[in-house]
Amino acid sequence: MEVLSVGYEVPGGSVEFVPLESSRSLLDADLVIFEPSLGEHSSRESYQGKLSLGEHESFVVKERLSHWRRELLGSFNAGKVVVLFLATPEEAYARTGTEEYSGTGRNRQVTVHVAPISSYDSLPIKIEDLVVASGSGVVPAGDLGYFAGFWQDFGPLLRYEVHFGGRFTKVLLNTRAGGRIVAAVFTKGNGAVVLIPPLAFDEAKLVKNDQWTAEARKVGLRLVTSLVEMAKALRSSQAITPPPEWALHENWRSDLERDLERQIGELSMQLDSLGIQRDQLRDDLALAGDLRRLLYEKGKQLENAIGDALRLLGFNAGPFRQGDSEFDSVFSSPEGRCLGEAEGKDSHAINIDKLSQLERNIQEDFAREEVSEHAKGVLFGNAYRLIEPSARNEFFTRKCRSGAARAQVALVRTPDLFPVARYLRSTNDSVFAKACRQAVFTAEGREVDFPSPPPDRPEDADTNVRESSLGD
């Protein structure tokens, strides 16, 4: 039986572990082990006492929850067994994508609407009357049947973190006091969803020096074996005889079946079309975010982002390759012709070496027969690239600045290109683009001071962002 474990690391690595950040399909697995979580995120903001996700993380986490709900539901509908370890729900507020604006200019305010999300949004079935409460007092709700082996092997390690209500095919375990449900099974056809409390293993015996111990491998193998045997017994107990071929003949089918099949076919076509649209939007989203590479990239990726930004500023820009000559960027406009070099540094400022290379390239370019004037030199630097731009030190060393002043080279901090390029991507402001180009040509031996984008859009305005839930 093929087993996949999503968001839950089986001790000893006995089965393939799938991180929640993965887009893995679950249809290859006969048994899926799943522990709900919001997954990785970097947000530290809070709202009404709960985690508040930023714009991008809201999209990522909601997509993650939707993906796993679809995959788990698909496995369940395909007749697979899904085991859910019901850990304490992780809750947060995520942006809905709607905003309200008030005021003008520097008094302009943006109200960002948010809505609550939960790690349990990824589950394939709705759990009613969910209460977050922990304890270890659990008892069988009746004859355990296919669950008896697992209860015998791991019952003493079960520690519930939630209890709940609802209608299930079979209730397995209740709290010792109060009779609240902590483990149950919901079935449909050959598919089954098994809800189980988490297991409280002694971590000290399972992990040493960040490595699984021999004990962990034994425990993990025993856990997987017990779950597989439970899944086999469960599927055997609910086995449905597949219809023989003759029973599928039109003579035995009802008008209701035909109508439902027609509706399913129409919906399937719509889903296929929506899937194509979604994939295209995802591609567009990736392209729309390419300009952010100006903030943190290096090498060829940084050069490509600079080229995109320069074209938005109205330059005819691209790398130059001819014979033995190879330059990062040659770009021109009605104002003149430039030759650029780009460099990103992880934890240092841009030094004289890159400027020296730029000067050599300018001389090599000027030596070409078709060139009659020296190109203006532009040195693009992304120093301390992994640090938030406002917290970085000087982008260029003192010696580099001195050399740039002597050679009248323009120095460009690539994060400074981002706001102007972002503005120009969504507008057709030729006057602003020209002002940006002129800023490059008038910067002789100093850093380019680009004009600020007009505050026509919320992200370009001086805003005071505050969050509210949809119900506010």
mmCIF file with all atom_site columns, N, CA, C and O in Angstrom, residues 295-311:
data_model
loop_
_atom_site.group_PDB
_atom_site.id
_atom_site.type_symbol
_atom_site.label_atom_id
_atom_site.label_alt_id
_atom_site.label_comp_id
_atom_site.label_asym_id
_atom_site.label_entity_id
_atom_site.label_seq_id
_atom_site.pdbx_PDB_ins_code
_atom_site.Cartn_x
_atom_site.Cartn_y
_atom_site.Cartn_z
_atom_site.occupancy
_atom_site.B_iso_or_equiv
_atom_site.pdbx_formal_charge
_atom_site.auth_seq_id
_atom_site.auth_comp_id
_atom_site.auth_asym_id
_atom_site.auth_atom_id
_atom_site.pdbx_PDB_model_num
ATOM 1  N N  . LEU A 1 295 ? 15.326 44.123 -6.183  1.00 0.00 ? 295 LEU A N  1
ATOM 2  C CA . LEU A 1 295 ? 15.536 44.322 -4.756  1.00 0.00 ? 295 LEU A CA 1
ATOM 3  C C  . LEU A 1 295 ? 16.524 43.331 -4.158  1.00 0.00 ? 295 LEU A C  1
ATOM 4  O O  . LEU A 1 295 ? 17.210 43.654 -3.183  1.00 0.00 ? 295 LEU A O  1
ATOM 5  N N  . TYR A 1 296 ? 16.620 42.123 -4.733  1.00 0.00 ? 296 TYR A N  1
ATOM 6  C CA . TYR A 1 296 ? 17.370 41.076 -4.022  1.00 0.00 ? 296 TYR A CA 1
ATOM 7  C C  . TYR A 1 296 ? 18.223 40.156 -4.894  1.00 0.00 ? 296 TYR A C  1
ATOM 8  O O  . TYR A 1 296 ? 18.937 39.314 -4.361  1.00 0.00 ? 296 TYR A O  1
ATOM 9  N N  . GLU A 1 297 ? 18.195 40.302 -6.222  1.00 0.00 ? 297 GLU A N  1
ATOM 10 C CA . GLU A 1 297 ? 18.898 39.352 -7.072  1.00 0.00 ? 297 GLU A CA 1
ATOM 11 C C  . GLU A 1 297 ? 20.341 39.764 -7.358  1.00 0.00 ? 297 GLU A C  1
ATOM 12 O O  . GLU A 1 297 ? 20.787 40.857 -7.022  1.00 0.00 ? 297 GLU A O  1
ATOM 13 N N  . LYS A 1 298 ? 21.050 38.864 -8.010  1.00 0.00 ? 298 LYS A N  1
ATOM 14 C CA . LYS A 1 298 ? 22.396 39.115 -8.497  1.00 0.00 ? 298 LYS A CA 1
ATOM 15 C C  . LYS A 1 298 ? 22.559 38.374 -9.815  1.00 0.00 ? 298 LYS A C  1
ATOM 16 O O  . LYS A 1 298 ? 21.683 37.634 -10.252 1.00 0.00 ? 298 LYS A O  1
ATOM 17 N N  . GLY A 1 299 ? 23.713 38.564 -10.465 1.00 0.00 ? 299 GLY A N  1
ATOM 18 C CA . GLY A 1 299 ? 24.017 37.820 -11.677 1.00 0.00 ? 299 GLY A CA 1
ATOM 19 C C  . GLY A 1 299 ? 23.033 38.063 -12.805 1.00 0.00 ? 299 GLY A C  1
ATOM 20 O O  . GLY A 1 299 ? 22.483 39.156 -12.976 1.00 0.00 ? 299 GLY A O  1
ATOM 21 N N  . LYS A 1 300 ? 22.788 37.008 -13.598 1.00 0.00 ? 300 LYS A N  1
ATOM 22 C CA . LYS A 1 300 ? 21.954 37.126 -14.784 1.00 0.00 ? 300 LYS A CA 1
ATOM 23 C C  . LYS A 1 300 ? 20.524 37.549 -14.448 1.00 0.00 ? 300 LYS A C  1
ATOM 24 O O  . LYS A 1 300 ? 19.901 38.312 -15.193 1.00 0.00 ? 300 LYS A O  1
ATOM 25 N N  . GLN A 1 301 ? 19.987 37.061 -13.319 1.00 0.00 ? 301 GLN A N  1
ATOM 26 C CA . GLN A 1 301 ? 18.621 37.439 -12.942 1.00 0.00 ? 301 GLN A CA 1
ATOM 27 C C  . GLN A 1 301 ? 18.521 38.937 -12.661 1.00 0.00 ? 301 GLN A C  1
ATOM 28 O O  . GLN A 1 301 ? 17.528 39.581 -13.020 1.00 0.00 ? 301 GLN A O  1
ATOM 29 N N  . LEU A 1 302 ? 19.545 39.499 -12.031 1.00 0.00 ? 302 LEU A N  1
ATOM 30 C CA . LEU A 1 302 ? 19.558 40.942 -11.784 1.00 0.00 ? 302 LEU A CA 1
ATOM 31 C C  . LEU A 1 302 ? 19.670 41.698 -13.099 1.00 0.00 ? 302 LEU A C  1
ATOM 32 O O  . LEU A 1 302 ? 18.970 42.697 -13.321 1.00 0.00 ? 302 LEU A O  1
ATOM 33 N N  . GLU A 1 303 ? 20.517 41.230 -14.001 1.00 0.00 ? 303 GLU A N  1
ATOM 34 C CA . GLU A 1 303 ? 20.684 41.884 -15.302 1.00 0.00 ? 303 GLU A CA 1
ATOM 35 C C  . GLU A 1 303 ? 19.366 41.883 -16.075 1.00 0.00 ? 303 GLU A C  1
ATOM 36 O O  . GLU A 1 303 ? 18.999 42.895 -16.691 1.00 0.00 ? 303 GLU A O  1
ATOM 37 N N  . ASN A 1 304 ? 18.649 40.756 -16.043 1.00 0.00 ? 304 ASN A N  1
ATOM 38 C CA . ASN A 1 304 ? 17.365 40.682 -16.750 1.00 0.00 ? 304 ASN A CA 1
ATOM 39 C C  . ASN A 1 304 ? 16.354 41.662 -16.170 1.00 0.00 ? 304 ASN A C  1
ATOM 40 O O  . ASN A 1 304 ? 15.588 42.308 -16.905 1.00 0.00 ? 304 ASN A O  1
ATOM 41 N N  . ALA A 1 305 ? 16.316 41.768 -14.834 1.00 0.00 ? 305 ALA A N  1
ATOM 42 C CA . ALA A 1 305 ? 15.379 42.692 -14.191 1.00 0.00 ? 305 ALA A CA 1
ATOM 43 C C  . ALA A 1 305 ? 15.723 44.140 -14.531 1.00 0.00 ? 305 ALA A C  1
ATOM 44 O O  . ALA A 1 305 ? 14.823 44.970 -14.745 1.00 0.00 ? 305 ALA A O  1
ATOM 45 N N  . ILE A 1 306 ? 17.015 44.453 -14.586 1.00 0.00 ? 306 ILE A N  1
ATOM 46 C CA . ILE A 1 306 ? 17.442 45.812 -14.960 1.00 0.00 ? 306 ILE A CA 1
ATOM 47 C C  . ILE A 1 306 ? 17.011 46.118 -16.389 1.00 0.00 ? 306 ILE A C  1
ATOM 48 O O  . ILE A 1 306 ? 16.510 47.210 -16.689 1.00 0.00 ? 306 ILE A O  1
ATOM 49 N N  . GLY A 1 307 ? 17.194 45.147 -17.287 1.00 0.00 ? 307 GLY A N  1
ATOM 50 C CA . GLY A 1 307 ? 16.764 45.335 -18.671 1.00 0.00 ? 307 GLY A CA 1
ATOM 51 C C  . GLY A 1 307 ? 15.271 45.610 -18.771 1.00 0.00 ? 307 GLY A C  1
ATOM 52 O O  . GLY A 1 307 ? 14.833 46.493 -19.516 1.00 0.00 ? 307 GLY A O  1
ATOM 53 N N  . ASP A 1 308 ? 14.463 44.854 -18.001 1.00 0.00 ? 308 ASP A N  1
ATOM 54 C CA . ASP A 1 308 ? 13.015 45.085 -17.998 1.00 0.00 ? 308 ASP A CA 1
ATOM 55 C C  . ASP A 1 308 ? 12.690 46.495 -17.522 1.00 0.00 ? 308 ASP A C  1
ATOM 56 O O  . ASP A 1 308 ? 11.824 47.179 -18.097 1.00 0.00 ? 308 ASP A O  1
ATOM 57 N N  . ALA A 1 309 ? 13.360 46.930 -16.454 1.00 0.00 ? 309 ALA A N  1
ATOM 58 C CA . ALA A 1 309 ? 13.099 48.263 -15.902 1.00 0.00 ? 309 ALA A CA 1
ATOM 59 C C  . ALA A 1 309 ? 13.504 49.358 -16.884 1.00 0.00 ? 309 ALA A C  1
ATOM 60 O O  . ALA A 1 309 ? 12.778 50.341 -17.077 1.00 0.00 ? 309 ALA A O  1
ATOM 61 N N  . LEU A 1 310 ? 14.666 49.202 -17.523 1.00 0.00 ? 310 LEU A N  1
ATOM 62 C CA . LEU A 1 310 ? 15.128 50.222 -18.471 1.00 0.00 ? 310 LEU A CA 1
ATOM 63 C C  . LEU A 1 310 ? 14.184 50.351 -19.662 1.00 0.00 ? 310 LEU A C  1
ATOM 64 O O  . LEU A 1 310 ? 13.931 51.460 -20.158 1.00 0.00 ? 310 LEU A O  1
ATOM 65 N N  . ARG A 1 311 ? 13.638 49.230 -20.122 1.00 0.00 ? 311 ARG A N  1
ATOM 66 C CA . ARG A 1 311 ? 12.681 49.303 -21.234 1.00 0.00 ? 311 ARG A CA 1
ATOM 67 C C  . ARG A 1 311 ? 11.405 50.031 -20.812 1.00 0.00 ? 311 ARG A C  1
ATOM 68 O O  . ARG A 1 311 ? 10.792 50.746 -21.616 1.00 0.00 ? 311 ARG A O  1
#
